[in-house]
Coordinates of C-alpha atoms in Angstrom, one line a residue:
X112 CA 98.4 118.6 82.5
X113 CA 98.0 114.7 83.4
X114 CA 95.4 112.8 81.4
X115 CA 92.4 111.3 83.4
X116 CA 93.7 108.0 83.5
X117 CA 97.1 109.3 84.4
X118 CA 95.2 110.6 87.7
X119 CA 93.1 107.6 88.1
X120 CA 96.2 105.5 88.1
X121 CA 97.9 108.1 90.6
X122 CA 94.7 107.8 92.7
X123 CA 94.5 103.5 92.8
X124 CA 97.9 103.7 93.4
X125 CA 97.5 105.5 96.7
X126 CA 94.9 103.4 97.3
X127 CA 96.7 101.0 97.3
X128 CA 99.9 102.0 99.4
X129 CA 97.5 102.7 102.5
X130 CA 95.3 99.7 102.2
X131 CA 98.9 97.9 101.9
X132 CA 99.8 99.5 105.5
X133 CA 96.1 99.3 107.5
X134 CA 95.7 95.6 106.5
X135 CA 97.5 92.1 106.9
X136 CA 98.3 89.7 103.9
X137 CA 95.5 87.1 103.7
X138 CA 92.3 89.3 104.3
X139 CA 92.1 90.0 100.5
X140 CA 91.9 93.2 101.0
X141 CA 95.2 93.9 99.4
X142 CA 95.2 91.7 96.9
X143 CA 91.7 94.0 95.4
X144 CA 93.4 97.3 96.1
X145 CA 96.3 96.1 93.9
X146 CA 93.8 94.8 91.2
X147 CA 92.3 98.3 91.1
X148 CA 95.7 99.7 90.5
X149 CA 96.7 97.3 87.9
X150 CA 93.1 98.1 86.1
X151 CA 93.8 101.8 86.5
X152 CA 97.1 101.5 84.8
X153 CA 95.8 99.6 82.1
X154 CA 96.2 95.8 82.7
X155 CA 94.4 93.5 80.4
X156 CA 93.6 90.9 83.2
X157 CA 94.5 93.0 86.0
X158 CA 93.5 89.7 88.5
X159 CA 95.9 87.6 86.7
X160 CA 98.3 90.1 86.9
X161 CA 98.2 90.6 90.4
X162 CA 97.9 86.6 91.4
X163 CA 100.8 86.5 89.3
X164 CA 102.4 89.2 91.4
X165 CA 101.1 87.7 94.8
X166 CA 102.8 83.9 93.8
X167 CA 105.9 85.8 92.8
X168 CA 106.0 87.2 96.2
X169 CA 104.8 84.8 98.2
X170 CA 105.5 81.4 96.6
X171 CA 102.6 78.8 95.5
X172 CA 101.4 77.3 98.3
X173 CA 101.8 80.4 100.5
X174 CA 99.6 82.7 98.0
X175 CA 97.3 79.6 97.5
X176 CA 96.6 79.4 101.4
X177 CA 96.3 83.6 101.6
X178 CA 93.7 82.7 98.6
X179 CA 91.4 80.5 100.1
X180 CA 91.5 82.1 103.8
X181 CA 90.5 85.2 101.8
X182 CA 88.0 83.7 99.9
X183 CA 85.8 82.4 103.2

C-alpha cells in the first residue's frame, strides 16, 4: 500500500503532465502546476525549485520574460 503522500505526489504529478499539455509556456499556469508537484514530493522551497528548473530550461532572460508576462 502507497503512503498518502506517495499518492498526493502521484496525483500533482498528473496534474501536472496535463496542465503541461492544455497550456503554453508563459501563462504561469505551468510553472504553479509544477510547484504543486515539487510541494507534493517534498521540496523545501518548492518555488525556488521550480524557477530553478524553468532557467535551467529556458535560459535567464527567456524564463525572466515568461516571469513577468505571467505575472501581469
Amino acid at each position: 500500500a502507497k503512503s498518502p503522500r506517495q499518492e498526493a505526489a502521484k496525483r500533482a504529478e498528473a496534474k501536472y503532465e496535463k496542465v503541461k499539455k492544455t497550456s503554453k509556456p508563459g501563462t504561469g499556469k505551468r510553472f504553479q502546476a509544477l510547484e504543486g508537484e515539487l510541494e507534493a514530493k517534498g521540496a523545501k522551497d518548492p518555488g525556488a525549485l521550480a524557477a530553478y528548473i524553468g532557467r535551467k530550461k529556458y535560459g535567464g532572460k527567456k524564463f525572466a520574460a515568461m516571469s513577468k508576462k505571467g505575472k501581469s
